[in-house]
PDB file of C-alpha atoms in Angstrom:
ATOM      1  CA  MET A1154     -21.743 -61.811 -16.456  1.00  0.00           C
ATOM      2  CA  LEU A1155     -22.747 -64.701 -15.277  1.00  0.00           C
ATOM      3  CA  GLU A1156     -26.646 -64.940 -14.228  1.00  0.00           C
ATOM      4  CA  LEU A1157     -28.102 -67.302 -11.505  1.00  0.00           C
ATOM      5  CA  GLU A1158     -30.671 -69.921 -11.414  1.00  0.00           C
ATOM      6  CA  PRO A1159     -33.086 -68.383  -9.792  1.00  0.00           C
ATOM      7  CA  GLU A1160     -32.979 -71.523  -7.006  1.00  0.00           C
ATOM      8  CA  TYR A1161     -29.647 -70.589  -6.158  1.00  0.00           C
ATOM      9  CA  LEU A1162     -30.208 -67.111  -6.083  1.00  0.00           C
ATOM     10  CA  ASN A1163     -32.463 -68.515  -3.625  1.00  0.00           C
ATOM     11  CA  LYS A1164     -30.664 -70.741  -1.198  1.00  0.00           C
ATOM     12  CA  ILE A1165     -27.864 -66.901  -1.055  1.00  0.00           C
ATOM     13  CA  ALA A1166     -30.440 -64.819  -0.662  1.00  0.00           C
ATOM     14  CA  ASN A1167     -31.894 -66.888   2.623  1.00  0.00           C
ATOM     15  CA  GLN A1168     -28.459 -67.329   3.357  1.00  0.00           C
ATOM     16  CA  LEU A1169     -27.413 -63.958   3.266  1.00  0.00           C
ATOM     17  CA  ILE A1170     -30.121 -63.093   5.215  1.00  0.00           C
ATOM     18  CA  VAL A1171     -29.490 -65.591   8.266  1.00  0.00           C
ATOM     19  CA  ILE A1172     -25.731 -64.036   8.527  1.00  0.00           C
ATOM     20  CA  SER A1173     -26.932 -60.710   8.195  1.00  0.00           C
ATOM     21  CA  SER A1174     -29.693 -60.420  10.768  1.00  0.00           C
ATOM     22  CA  LEU A1175     -26.662 -61.455  12.862  1.00  0.00           C
ATOM     23  CA  LEU A1176     -24.027 -59.136  12.414  1.00  0.00           C
ATOM     24  CA  SER A1177     -26.452 -56.094  11.930  1.00  0.00           C
ATOM     25  CA  GLY A1178     -27.736 -57.048  14.946  1.00  0.00           C
ATOM     26  CA  PHE A1179     -23.808 -57.119  16.444  1.00  0.00           C
ATOM     27  CA  SER A1180     -23.503 -54.565  15.027  1.00  0.00           C
ATOM     28  CA  ILE A1181     -26.232 -52.511  16.889  1.00  0.00           C
ATOM     29  CA  ALA A1182     -25.349 -53.174  20.000  1.00  0.00           C
ATOM     30  CA  VAL A1183     -22.279 -52.508  19.768  1.00  0.00           C
ATOM     31  CA  MET A1184     -22.842 -48.633  18.566  1.00  0.00           C
ATOM     32  CA  ALA A1185     -26.029 -49.032  21.527  1.00  0.00           C
ATOM     33  CA  ASN A1186     -23.216 -49.537  23.853  1.00  0.00           C
ATOM     34  CA  ILE A1187     -21.062 -46.634  22.266  1.00  0.00           C
ATOM     35  CA  LEU A1188     -23.523 -43.966  22.476  1.00  0.00           C
ATOM     36  CA  VAL A1189     -24.385 -44.904  25.830  1.00  0.00           C
ATOM     37  CA  SER A1190     -20.742 -45.638  26.851  1.00  0.00           C
ATOM     38  CA  ASN A1191     -19.619 -41.151  28.261  1.00  0.00           C
ATOM     39  CA  THR A1192     -16.423 -42.171  26.213  1.00  0.00           C
ATOM     40  CA  GLU A1193     -15.069 -38.341  23.757  1.00  0.00           C
ATOM     41  CA  LYS A1194     -12.229 -40.093  22.791  1.00  0.00           C
ATOM     42  CA  ARG A1195     -11.554 -39.583  19.256  1.00  0.00           C
ATOM     43  CA  ILE A1196     -11.239 -43.130  18.517  1.00  0.00           C
ATOM     44  CA  SER A1197     -14.741 -43.768  19.906  1.00  0.00           C
ATOM     45  CA  ASN A1198     -15.946 -41.322  17.712  1.00  0.00           C
ATOM     46  CA  HIS A1199     -14.387 -43.548  14.803  1.00  0.00           C
ATOM     47  CA  ILE A1200     -15.547 -47.021  15.711  1.00  0.00           C
ATOM     48  CA  LEU A1201     -19.496 -45.810  16.624  1.00  0.00           C
ATOM     49  CA  LYS A1202     -18.866 -44.356  12.659  1.00  0.00           C
ATOM     50  CA  VAL A1203     -17.676 -47.409  11.210  1.00  0.00           C
ATOM     51  CA  THR A1204     -20.536 -49.715  13.371  1.00  0.00           C
ATOM     52  CA  THR A1205     -22.387 -47.774  12.182  1.00  0.00           C
ATOM     53  CA  VAL A1206     -21.939 -48.427   8.439  1.00  0.00           C
ATOM     54  CA  ALA A1207     -21.714 -51.730   8.921  1.00  0.00           C
ATOM     55  CA  ALA A1208     -25.301 -51.971  10.807  1.00  0.00           C
ATOM     56  CA  ALA A1209     -26.666 -49.534   7.629  1.00  0.00           C
ATOM     57  CA  CYS A1210     -24.764 -52.302   4.741  1.00  0.00           C
ATOM     58  CA  PHE A1211     -25.830 -55.477   6.731  1.00  0.00           C
ATOM     59  CA  LEU A1212     -29.473 -54.550   7.559  1.00  0.00           C
ATOM     60  CA  ILE A1213     -29.572 -52.814   3.425  1.00  0.00           C
ATOM     61  CA  THR A1214     -28.098 -56.171   2.540  1.00  0.00           C
ATOM     62  CA  LEU A1215     -31.335 -58.130   4.602  1.00  0.00           C
ATOM     63  CA  PHE A1216     -33.605 -56.635   3.289  1.00  0.00           C
ATOM     64  CA  ALA A1217     -32.567 -56.451  -0.383  1.00  0.00           C
ATOM     65  CA  MET A1218     -32.121 -60.391   0.348  1.00  0.00           C
ATOM     66  CA  THR A1219     -35.301 -60.665   1.078  1.00  0.00           C
ATOM     67  CA  LYS A1220     -36.955 -59.022  -2.234  1.00  0.00           C
ATOM     68  CA  ILE A1221     -34.779 -61.370  -3.831  1.00  0.00           C
ATOM     69  CA  LEU A1222     -35.953 -64.495  -1.266  1.00  0.00           C
ATOM     70  CA  LEU A1223     -39.778 -63.253  -1.687  1.00  0.00           C
ATOM     71  CA  MET A1224     -39.451 -63.475  -5.359  1.00  0.00           C
ATOM     72  CA  THR A1225     -37.694 -66.088  -5.930  1.00  0.00           C
ATOM     73  CA  THR A1226     -40.082 -68.247  -3.867  1.00  0.00           C
ATOM     74  CA  ASN A1227     -42.924 -70.571  -5.649  1.00  0.00           C
ATOM     75  CA  GLY A1228     -46.353 -68.397  -5.718  1.00  0.00           C
ATOM     76  CA  PHE A1229     -44.866 -65.374  -5.735  1.00  0.00           C
ATOM     77  CA  PRO A1230     -47.715 -63.525  -7.870  1.00  0.00           C
ATOM     78  CA  PHE A1231     -46.237 -61.637 -10.433  1.00  0.00           C
ATOM     79  CA  LYS A1232     -43.754 -62.781 -13.012  1.00  0.00           C
ATOM     80  CA  VAL A1233     -39.965 -62.583 -12.565  1.00  0.00           C
ATOM     81  CA  GLU A1234     -37.488 -61.862 -14.931  1.00  0.00           C
ATOM     82  CA  ASN A1235     -33.837 -62.148 -14.637  1.00  0.00           C
ATOM     83  CA  ALA A1236     -33.516 -57.964 -15.072  1.00  0.00           C
ATOM     84  CA  ASP A1237     -36.374 -57.797 -12.142  1.00  0.00           C
ATOM     85  CA  LEU A1238     -33.744 -59.305  -9.430  1.00  0.00           C
ATOM     86  CA  ALA A1239     -30.164 -57.083 -10.828  1.00  0.00           C
ATOM     87  CA  LEU A1240     -31.022 -54.418  -8.741  1.00  0.00           C
ATOM     88  CA  PRO A1241     -31.297 -56.415  -5.356  1.00  0.00           C
ATOM     89  CA  LYS A1242     -29.036 -58.771  -6.539  1.00  0.00           C
ATOM     90  CA  ILE A1243     -26.433 -55.441  -7.091  1.00  0.00           C
ATOM     91  CA  PHE A1244     -26.945 -53.772  -3.862  1.00  0.00           C
ATOM     92  CA  GLY A1245     -27.577 -56.490  -1.644  1.00  0.00           C
ATOM     93  CA  PHE A1246     -24.357 -57.720  -2.144  1.00  0.00           C
ATOM     94  CA  ILE A1247     -22.864 -54.392  -3.142  1.00  0.00           C
ATOM     95  CA  ALA A1248     -23.548 -54.107   1.417  1.00  0.00           C
ATOM     96  CA  PHE A1249     -22.374 -56.603   2.227  1.00  0.00           C
ATOM     97  CA  ILE A1250     -18.979 -56.623   1.467  1.00  0.00           C
ATOM     98  CA  LEU A1251     -19.169 -53.073   2.768  1.00  0.00           C
ATOM     99  CA  GLY A1252     -20.488 -54.455   6.124  1.00  0.00           C
ATOM    100  CA  ILE A1253     -17.584 -56.898   6.103  1.00  0.00           C
ATOM    101  CA  ILE A1254     -15.192 -54.166   5.989  1.00  0.00           C
ATOM    102  CA  ALA A1255     -16.071 -52.047   8.559  1.00  0.00           C
ATOM    103  CA  LEU A1256     -16.532 -55.126  10.381  1.00  0.00           C
ATOM    104  CA  SER A1257     -13.288 -55.563  10.584  1.00  0.00           C
ATOM    105  CA  VAL A1258     -12.280 -52.138  10.373  1.00  0.00           C
ATOM    106  CA  LEU A1259     -14.086 -52.657  14.313  1.00  0.00           C
ATOM    107  CA  ILE A1260     -11.624 -55.465  14.914  1.00  0.00           C
ATOM    108  CA  ALA A1261      -8.780 -53.686  13.815  1.00  0.00           C
ATOM    109  CA  LEU A1262     -10.041 -50.085  16.318  1.00  0.00           C
ATOM    110  CA  SER A1263     -11.089 -52.080  18.796  1.00  0.00           C
ATOM    111  CA  GLY A1264      -8.108 -52.601  20.791  1.00  0.00           C
ATOM    112  CA  TRP A1265      -6.484 -48.650  20.175  1.00  0.00           C
ATOM    113  CA  THR A1266      -8.699 -47.261  23.439  1.00  0.00           C
ATOM    114  CA  LYS A1267      -7.121 -49.823  25.429  1.00  0.00           C
ATOM    115  CA  SER A1268      -3.645 -49.617  24.952  1.00  0.00           C
ATOM    116  CA  ARG A1269      -0.673 -49.249  21.491  1.00  0.00           C
ATOM    117  CA  LYS A1270      -0.436 -53.205  22.285  1.00  0.00           C
ATOM    118  CA  THR A1271      -3.699 -54.371  22.102  1.00  0.00           C
ATOM    119  CA  GLY A1272      -4.232 -52.052  19.004  1.00  0.00           C
ATOM    120  CA  ILE A1273      -1.425 -53.309  17.470  1.00  0.00           C
ATOM    121  CA  PHE A1274      -2.041 -57.063  18.142  1.00  0.00           C
ATOM    122  CA  THR A1275      -6.895 -56.423  17.577  1.00  0.00           C
ATOM    123  CA  THR A1276      -5.165 -54.546  14.236  1.00  0.00           C
ATOM    124  CA  ILE A1277      -3.276 -57.406  12.887  1.00  0.00           C
ATOM    125  CA  ILE A1278      -6.337 -59.159  13.470  1.00  0.00           C
ATOM    126  CA  GLY A1279      -8.861 -57.418  11.800  1.00  0.00           C
ATOM    127  CA  VAL A1280      -7.243 -57.180   8.533  1.00  0.00           C
ATOM    128  CA  LEU A1281      -6.164 -61.143   8.550  1.00  0.00           C
ATOM    129  CA  SER A1282      -9.908 -61.516   9.088  1.00  0.00           C
ATOM    130  CA  PHE A1283     -10.857 -59.477   6.244  1.00  0.00           C
ATOM    131  CA  ILE A1284      -7.677 -61.164   4.665  1.00  0.00           C
ATOM    132  CA  ALA A1285      -9.388 -64.927   4.774  1.00  0.00           C
ATOM    133  CA  ILE A1286     -13.080 -63.935   4.251  1.00  0.00           C
ATOM    134  CA  LEU A1287     -12.615 -62.148   0.933  1.00  0.00           C
ATOM    135  CA  ILE A1288     -10.498 -65.501   0.968  1.00  0.00           C
ATOM    136  CA  ASN A1289     -13.338 -67.641   1.177  1.00  0.00           C
ATOM    137  CA  LEU A1290     -16.239 -65.627  -0.759  1.00  0.00           C
TER     138      LEU A1290
END
């Protein structure tokens, strides 16, 4: 497995903190909006579940990357080995990918609350956006 230099991992962690903060905030806002609505539709319950997963995954990424950022910043008071970074790196990256999947599913499901045509459109956009994200990771 390729070991990333601590300085490079620090920069990646910094970027993922910003991205995860924004995406978790968005997911929590959508989740709160669904919670306060009086909709009892089955699709709304699925959207709520997917949004909750997305928010949780992005929060996990946020805190895992914060740990990496702290450990790879000059002045950290303890000696850090590459093995110390492995667990937060694995959890953070897996949670980030799962969050992206959940957010893509959210996009795909969102149109089904309105109509069949809108549902088909948002499903296509959700799948295409997920593929585009994977290509660019």
